[in-house]
């Protein structure tokens, strides 16, 4: 019996059966490989989270976001490029600045004899300076142009009375002479003016940055051409203007009833990197604009642990700490969610306002174009990455939804700190970005970085690149800045913490952010530090980067120079 069974099984290997058996085995093998492949793909899909959504660009502007020079404290990709970074300076606009020869002469040769002038001046010497006098105005303009030689002046405001009878405050719009970024700055300073025995006037001193507070005008509600005058012709705000980022409101029940709204609820974007947040937020804003709806947004952010001192994610950060909400609300239709839900709960039943719920990101914006309901709510689940907001703008929608980068700018409060630091350096400094931190410790990926960024190596490298005696701003992730002390023998070195007073308890930034935070103190957190450090670095006359100018190591590790973007 057993031998018969063996013979029966052995029959499968008869010559006439080998062909069909081989085909069957190959089929089974292919099917097995297919099943394993599907299993692997499913596991990857379920666990995959992009390190940074900006590494998946779909157009040139997104590619630009991933290939920039950043002075950072964590990684080289933590600083967000925002809308104003994409604007090219208007050559005509920036070339029409005010020269000292354009200002009417002051104290021209007077034909009146000295004795006669003195007699006419009797009793005038002790009187207050008339800040509205054109002669005073022209003298102040000339004094400013002569003193600040590294900036171009584009507009002067009329002087106003200062703190006493012998001071006048005056504001002006300017740009650094060698500035690369589009945009303008505003300064206002206090001038001390003296009057001699023959009543001739002279400027004794000019105060520090933003000391002429009486010349800082409060904004009025403006429209159209008036609004354009407060901006550069290219739509760039003036850094230094008073910021008005109060929350927008719907004026009436009728206005609310006629409105159409879009709201994104939930999702896995919270507490991710700022790049991730921006990528997703601009997708939502882009969809709202495509659907001609008001975006209902949450101004309360969660700051990722990569930017916090505690090393933990921190909730309750205001959008306005990091971005220019005034520009956003004036350029797009947005509402804070707390205000929206208050109005919705008040009028929804009375006005029979309907809600259209979407729970699948694969429902494209194009399919929602004809929805008539007052509110479209996209509800995102708990499974990443399908619950990322930016998934809405992928696939078919990618060619339809345009992310409105031009609507999102950096906080002008932070940019005012940048301007203040540059002013203290007279806009005449060079800058060096020095990456050390964890990379310098990792000799396998960056074998030369630690040596190439040592003080001795830096002195040797900078000798041929930066003139001795220059102001040098160092943006670095090295926590102990005394490490760079030997550079002081050749250069006047400066670091971010040298300017702590600009965000300290007596600063304008401190008081403004506390008002936004219901009176509570706001920490100058890691992302703010990164933003300011980077922007100061980018305003240096000469800019030296670690992975181009200081070391032969590759930015992303050994053997990656050809594939990584050089910075």
XYZ file of C-alpha atoms in Angstrom, residues 23-555:
533
model
C 3.895 26.829 -14.620
C 1.863 26.232 -11.446
C 4.938 26.654 -9.222
C 5.939 29.891 -10.952
C 2.375 31.174 -10.561
C 2.341 30.343 -6.870
C 5.738 32.022 -6.379
C 4.604 35.204 -8.143
C 1.420 35.273 -6.089
C 3.451 34.870 -2.880
C 5.768 37.747 -3.855
C 2.736 39.870 -4.678
C 1.131 39.184 -1.288
C 4.369 39.983 0.549
C 4.739 43.201 -1.477
C 1.192 44.292 -0.634
C 1.828 43.527 3.030
C 5.039 45.602 3.075
C 3.348 48.476 1.241
C 0.431 48.406 3.697
C 2.790 48.564 6.688
C 4.738 51.471 5.168
C 1.560 53.333 4.275
C 0.171 52.941 7.771
C 3.294 54.132 9.519
C 4.683 56.648 7.025
C 4.962 60.285 8.013
C 6.943 62.661 5.816
C 9.844 64.212 7.634
C 8.761 67.497 6.194
C 5.900 68.062 3.740
C 7.954 70.673 1.976
C 10.227 67.913 0.667
C 7.449 66.931 -1.731
C 7.302 70.014 -3.970
C 4.936 70.332 -6.889
C 6.183 73.601 -8.320
C 9.159 75.947 -8.365
C 8.125 77.997 -5.362
C 7.973 74.880 -3.199
C 11.357 73.735 -4.465
C 12.694 77.120 -3.383
C 11.405 76.447 0.117
C 13.593 73.371 0.463
C 16.832 74.904 -0.737
C 17.551 77.947 1.391
C 20.341 79.089 3.672
C 19.132 79.016 7.232
C 20.833 79.861 10.510
C 19.225 77.329 12.796
C 19.349 75.883 16.279
C 17.905 72.443 15.477
C 18.254 71.418 11.862
C 18.858 73.294 8.664
C 15.217 72.926 7.643
C 13.344 74.409 10.609
C 12.923 77.980 9.368
C 9.902 78.698 7.232
C 10.141 80.729 4.051
C 7.089 82.954 3.789
C 5.408 85.021 1.095
C 7.571 88.126 1.271
C 10.674 86.026 0.607
C 9.446 85.339 -2.916
C 9.055 88.983 -3.916
C 11.825 90.523 -5.980
C 12.668 94.137 -5.090
C 11.224 96.668 -7.527
C 14.348 98.208 -9.101
C 12.585 101.459 -9.988
C 11.092 101.799 -6.534
C 14.313 101.231 -4.592
C 16.447 103.392 -6.876
C 14.456 106.578 -6.248
C 15.839 107.442 -2.825
C 16.475 110.873 -1.313
C 19.997 112.293 -1.673
C 21.361 115.003 0.557
C 21.411 117.278 -2.505
C 17.625 116.864 -2.741
C 17.154 118.536 0.625
C 16.960 122.322 0.637
C 20.036 123.971 2.121
C 19.907 124.908 5.755
C 21.533 127.938 7.280
C 22.454 129.364 3.886
C 24.795 132.339 3.940
C 22.809 135.162 5.507
C 23.331 138.652 4.088
C 22.293 140.211 7.407
C 25.267 141.588 9.387
C 26.038 139.615 12.550
C 25.300 142.514 14.879
C 21.979 143.119 13.157
C 21.120 139.402 13.285
C 21.938 139.333 16.983
C 19.679 142.257 17.642
C 16.830 140.562 15.769
C 17.497 137.394 17.783
C 17.188 139.087 21.161
C 14.694 137.161 23.279
C 14.470 134.221 20.839
C 17.296 132.048 22.130
C 15.418 130.621 25.103
C 12.179 129.994 23.264
C 11.063 126.447 22.325
C 12.213 124.984 19.023
C 9.466 125.182 16.402
C 9.509 121.639 15.065
C 7.104 122.630 12.259
C 9.520 125.198 10.874
C 10.675 124.087 7.362
C 14.219 125.126 8.280
C 14.169 122.716 11.233
C 12.720 119.966 9.025
C 15.430 120.354 6.378
C 18.174 120.477 8.975
C 16.946 117.251 10.586
C 16.770 115.489 7.222
C 20.303 116.519 6.344
C 21.575 115.416 9.767
C 19.963 111.984 9.367
C 21.348 111.433 5.852
C 24.831 112.475 6.945
C 24.813 110.273 10.050
C 23.378 107.047 8.638
C 25.549 106.385 5.623
C 24.670 102.715 5.074
C 20.969 103.230 4.393
C 18.900 104.934 1.695
C 16.053 107.246 2.724
C 12.750 107.146 0.791
C 10.393 109.327 2.809
C 10.574 111.653 5.798
C 7.638 112.424 8.046
C 7.145 115.961 9.278
C 8.780 116.573 12.658
C 6.660 116.835 15.790
C 7.441 118.051 19.298
C 9.633 115.743 21.341
C 9.917 115.375 25.111
C 10.846 119.002 25.844
C 11.327 122.432 24.246
C 14.613 121.468 22.617
C 13.744 118.125 21.028
C 11.831 117.122 17.921
C 10.789 113.636 16.796
C 10.924 112.602 13.144
C 10.161 109.354 11.275
C 11.517 108.067 7.983
C 11.227 105.134 5.607
C 14.473 103.471 4.569
C 16.286 100.437 3.178
C 19.864 99.287 3.714
C 21.984 100.321 0.727
C 23.028 96.741 0.060
C 19.706 95.165 1.059
C 18.731 92.080 -0.932
C 15.220 91.464 0.414
C 12.194 93.333 -0.903
C 10.611 95.711 1.572
C 11.163 98.844 3.597
C 11.737 99.760 7.223
C 10.483 102.598 9.382
C 12.471 104.354 12.075
C 11.565 107.311 14.273
C 14.090 109.109 16.433
C 14.410 112.007 18.835
C 16.608 114.913 17.769
C 18.128 117.286 20.310
C 18.419 120.741 18.749
C 20.283 123.785 20.031
C 19.871 127.450 19.181
C 22.966 129.682 19.282
C 23.180 133.335 20.301
C 22.506 134.443 16.708
C 19.547 132.028 16.528
C 21.278 129.585 14.160
C 20.122 126.002 14.721
C 22.114 122.773 14.922
C 21.455 119.128 15.731
C 23.281 118.189 18.920
C 22.393 114.490 18.927
C 20.109 111.869 17.370
C 18.555 109.273 19.654
C 18.616 105.484 19.310
C 16.315 103.311 17.211
C 12.610 104.064 17.770
C 13.205 106.750 20.405
C 11.091 109.385 18.611
C 7.820 107.830 19.750
C 5.778 110.980 19.122
C 6.460 110.627 15.390
C 5.051 107.114 15.266
C 1.602 107.648 13.850
C -1.322 105.485 14.777
C -2.989 103.768 11.849
C -6.388 104.854 10.665
C -8.885 102.758 8.771
C -7.728 103.123 5.198
C -8.643 101.838 1.753
C -7.310 101.474 -1.739
C -4.640 103.960 -2.700
C -4.217 105.102 0.910
C -3.416 101.533 1.886
C -0.876 101.293 -0.931
C 0.936 104.329 0.434
C 1.594 102.491 3.707
C 3.075 99.626 1.720
C 5.793 99.400 -0.850
C 4.539 99.384 -4.419
C 5.127 95.644 -4.448
C 2.743 95.188 -1.506
C 5.435 94.886 1.165
C 4.687 96.198 4.662
C 6.906 98.711 6.348
C 8.689 96.991 9.239
C 8.349 99.331 12.194
C 4.755 100.415 11.595
C 2.234 99.858 14.382
C 0.682 96.421 13.947
C -3.101 96.126 13.993
C -3.846 92.417 14.237
C -7.106 92.540 16.164
C -9.496 89.714 15.338
C -11.970 90.363 12.522
C -15.697 90.228 13.294
C -18.850 89.840 11.216
C -20.641 93.172 11.461
C -24.225 91.939 11.518
C -26.530 88.935 11.485
C -27.350 89.702 7.864
C -23.698 89.618 6.864
C -23.203 86.338 8.700
C -26.258 84.779 7.051
C -25.010 85.688 3.571
C -21.528 84.335 4.208
C -20.145 80.976 3.093
C -17.588 79.266 5.319
C -15.017 76.446 5.331
C -13.712 74.806 8.503
C -11.093 72.070 8.967
C -11.722 70.022 12.129
C -9.231 67.717 13.851
C -6.407 66.019 12.006
C -2.850 64.982 12.737
C -1.110 68.252 11.851
C -1.045 69.622 15.371
C 2.330 69.910 17.122
C 4.240 69.130 13.928
C 7.065 71.271 12.531
C 6.268 74.808 11.426
C 6.937 73.761 7.838
C 4.292 71.049 8.158
C 1.839 73.502 9.728
C 2.327 76.026 6.949
C 1.987 73.436 4.202
C -1.335 72.263 5.625
C -2.687 75.692 6.577
C -2.034 77.084 3.098
C -3.821 74.079 1.596
C -6.904 74.955 3.653
C -6.610 78.629 2.752
C -6.149 77.738 -0.907
C -9.290 75.582 -0.882
C -11.277 78.348 0.815
C -10.245 80.780 -1.902
C -11.059 78.269 -4.640
C -14.535 77.751 -3.152
C -14.948 81.501 -2.538
C -15.513 80.886 1.162
C -14.269 82.395 4.412
C -11.742 80.172 6.168
C -12.609 79.607 9.824
C -9.197 79.199 11.444
C -7.840 78.305 14.861
C -5.366 80.978 15.943
C -4.193 78.814 18.836
C -1.201 76.754 17.717
C 0.709 73.878 19.259
C 4.444 74.534 19.174
C 6.443 71.404 18.384
C 8.897 70.142 20.992
C 11.725 70.835 18.529
C 11.303 74.556 19.333
C 10.632 74.484 23.092
C 12.942 74.707 26.099
C 10.929 72.058 27.908
C 11.435 69.539 25.105
C 7.670 68.952 25.054
C 4.954 70.102 22.689
C 3.364 73.298 23.999
C -0.238 74.298 23.307
C -1.728 77.792 23.406
C 0.693 79.627 21.123
C -0.928 82.470 19.205
C -0.675 82.472 15.413
C 0.138 86.191 15.673
C 3.360 85.459 17.572
C 4.859 84.007 14.383
C 2.941 85.384 11.398
C 1.555 88.691 10.143
C -2.166 88.320 10.832
C -2.891 91.921 9.857
C -1.737 91.247 6.310
C -3.649 87.959 6.200
C -6.976 89.392 7.339
C -6.672 92.367 4.986
C -5.771 90.177 2.000
C -8.017 87.146 2.526
C -11.360 86.291 4.110
C -10.653 84.639 7.466
C -12.382 84.397 10.852
C -11.168 83.154 14.217
C -13.057 79.995 15.131
C -14.093 81.196 18.597
C -15.838 84.240 17.104
C -17.355 82.136 14.324
C -18.886 79.500 16.596
C -20.278 82.175 18.863
C -22.096 83.710 15.892
C -23.066 80.292 14.487
C -24.671 79.184 17.745
C -26.502 82.500 17.961
C -27.962 82.578 14.445
C -27.750 79.094 12.924
C -31.224 77.881 13.912
C -32.920 81.216 13.435
C -31.538 81.672 9.925
C -31.700 77.936 9.066
C -28.009 77.758 8.211
C -26.979 74.290 7.032
C -23.752 72.320 7.429
C -22.166 70.024 4.827
C -19.886 67.427 6.427
C -16.941 65.886 4.545
C -15.076 63.029 6.257
C -12.856 61.792 3.423
C -9.908 63.855 2.206
C -10.340 62.229 -1.195
C -13.475 64.310 -1.729
C -11.850 66.952 -3.909
C -12.495 70.681 -3.705
C -13.871 70.469 -7.238
C -16.696 68.237 -5.981
C -17.574 70.857 -3.357
C -17.739 73.754 -5.787
C -21.540 73.624 -6.105
C -22.322 73.013 -2.426
C -24.841 75.629 -1.261
C -24.687 75.001 2.488
C -23.484 77.859 4.682
C -20.692 75.785 6.216
C -18.522 73.052 4.754
C -16.762 71.174 7.527
C -13.921 68.829 6.655
C -13.525 66.390 9.514
C -10.225 64.531 9.717
C -9.763 61.199 11.495
C -7.076 59.805 13.767
C -4.973 57.759 11.331
C -1.834 59.426 10.016
C -0.936 60.429 7.350
C -4.450 60.329 5.876
C -5.552 62.869 8.471
C -3.093 65.549 7.379
C -4.829 68.605 5.970
C -2.445 68.890 3.048
C -3.728 65.570 1.680
C -6.739 67.545 0.389
C -4.445 69.348 -2.061
C -2.772 66.222 -3.435
C -3.593 64.202 -6.509
C -6.213 65.645 -8.802
C -6.543 68.793 -6.665
C -2.831 69.606 -6.919
C -3.230 71.314 -10.281
C -6.332 73.225 -9.155
C -5.635 74.486 -5.637
C -2.928 77.115 -5.545
C -1.371 77.643 -2.128
C -1.499 81.429 -1.552
C 2.060 81.933 -0.285
C 1.768 85.680 -0.800
C -0.808 85.888 2.002
C 1.399 84.533 4.765
C 4.230 86.729 6.012
C 6.494 86.630 9.040
C 5.479 88.464 12.195
C 6.388 92.124 11.857
C 7.033 92.222 15.588
C 9.826 89.697 15.109
C 11.033 91.519 12.004
C 11.216 94.736 14.022
C 13.670 92.982 16.363
C 15.692 92.004 13.295
C 15.678 95.611 12.128
C 16.727 96.864 15.585
C 19.716 94.492 15.668
C 20.804 95.513 12.170
C 20.454 99.183 13.121
C 22.681 98.695 16.164
C 25.252 97.262 13.771
C 24.652 100.282 11.482
C 23.587 97.859 8.723
C 27.320 97.431 8.179
C 28.296 93.913 9.158
C 29.174 90.535 7.717
C 27.568 87.323 8.907
C 28.628 83.719 9.394
C 26.368 80.711 9.924
C 28.185 78.079 11.961
C 26.560 74.675 12.362
C 27.983 72.594 15.201
C 25.707 70.875 17.724
C 24.936 67.216 17.085
C 26.458 67.257 13.618
C 29.884 68.214 14.924
C 29.721 65.219 17.286
C 28.812 62.774 14.538
C 32.174 61.982 12.949
C 30.749 59.246 10.722
C 28.507 61.598 8.728
C 30.480 64.836 9.202
C 34.113 63.813 9.747
C 35.601 67.313 9.313
C 32.913 69.615 10.715
C 34.152 69.780 14.297
C 37.692 70.615 13.195
C 36.639 73.034 10.447
C 34.444 75.063 12.810
C 36.986 75.288 15.623
C 38.192 78.825 16.450
C 41.636 78.277 14.900
C 40.182 76.895 11.685
C 37.630 79.711 11.517
C 40.317 82.352 11.903
C 42.269 80.754 9.081
C 39.224 80.506 6.797
C 37.830 83.971 7.523
C 41.196 85.643 6.989
C 40.736 85.576 3.219
C 36.986 86.209 3.246
C 36.246 88.946 5.804
C 38.323 92.038 6.406
C 39.955 92.259 9.826
C 38.179 94.571 12.277
C 34.718 94.097 10.739
C 31.507 93.564 12.714
C 30.700 89.858 12.325
C 27.318 88.454 13.322
C 27.527 84.741 14.123
C 24.364 82.650 13.820
C 25.060 79.295 15.406
C 23.646 76.301 17.257
C 26.690 76.269 19.569
C 25.153 76.920 23.036
C 28.389 78.274 24.542
C 29.280 81.343 22.492
C 32.491 81.794 24.512
C 33.749 78.949 22.331
C 34.277 81.597 19.632
C 36.135 84.026 21.923
C 39.453 83.735 19.978
C 37.742 85.386 16.980
C 37.550 88.635 18.960
C 41.251 89.151 18.314
C 40.462 89.848 14.666
C 36.759 90.761 14.543
C 34.011 92.447 16.546
C 31.800 89.380 17.016
C 28.088 89.545 17.859
C 25.524 86.892 18.844
C 21.755 86.900 19.250
C 21.767 86.936 23.057
C 23.676 90.212 22.975
C 20.325 91.828 22.129
C 18.090 90.249 24.795
C 16.744 93.648 25.784
C 14.819 93.752 22.492
C 12.485 91.036 23.792
C 13.024 91.638 27.520
C 10.385 92.877 29.954
C 10.938 96.534 29.042
C 10.646 95.969 25.305
C 7.800 96.779 22.964
C 7.709 93.145 21.809
C 7.210 91.996 25.406
C 4.255 94.312 26.048
C 2.621 93.707 22.644
C 2.729 89.911 22.886
C 1.459 89.992 26.478
C -1.601 91.914 25.266
C -2.234 89.186 22.687
C -1.849 86.595 25.444
C -4.449 88.035 27.852
C -1.765 89.784 29.880
C 0.401 86.699 30.411
C 4.114 86.843 29.625
C 5.113 85.242 26.315
C 8.349 83.252 26.135
C 10.752 84.159 23.351
C 10.787 80.560 22.213
C 13.099 78.494 20.024
C 11.278 79.165 16.779
C 11.324 82.917 17.411
C 15.055 82.733 18.097
C 15.607 80.778 14.898
C 13.554 83.266 12.875
C 15.353 86.337 14.197
C 18.814 84.742 14.043
C 18.264 83.699 10.439
C 16.908 87.056 9.303
C 19.793 88.971 10.894
C 22.237 86.590 9.218
C 20.573 87.143 5.826
C 21.052 90.901 6.109
C 24.828 90.735 6.412
C 26.803 92.349 3.600
C 28.840 89.161 3.232
C 27.210 85.880 4.207
C 29.271 82.753 4.803
C 27.553 79.382 5.156
C 28.914 76.343 6.949
C 28.534 73.811 4.128
C 29.752 75.987 1.334
C 32.374 78.218 2.855
C 33.715 76.657 6.062
C 33.937 72.899 5.541
C 34.177 70.335 2.772
C 31.614 68.131 4.535
C 28.191 67.739 2.930
C 25.171 69.344 4.537
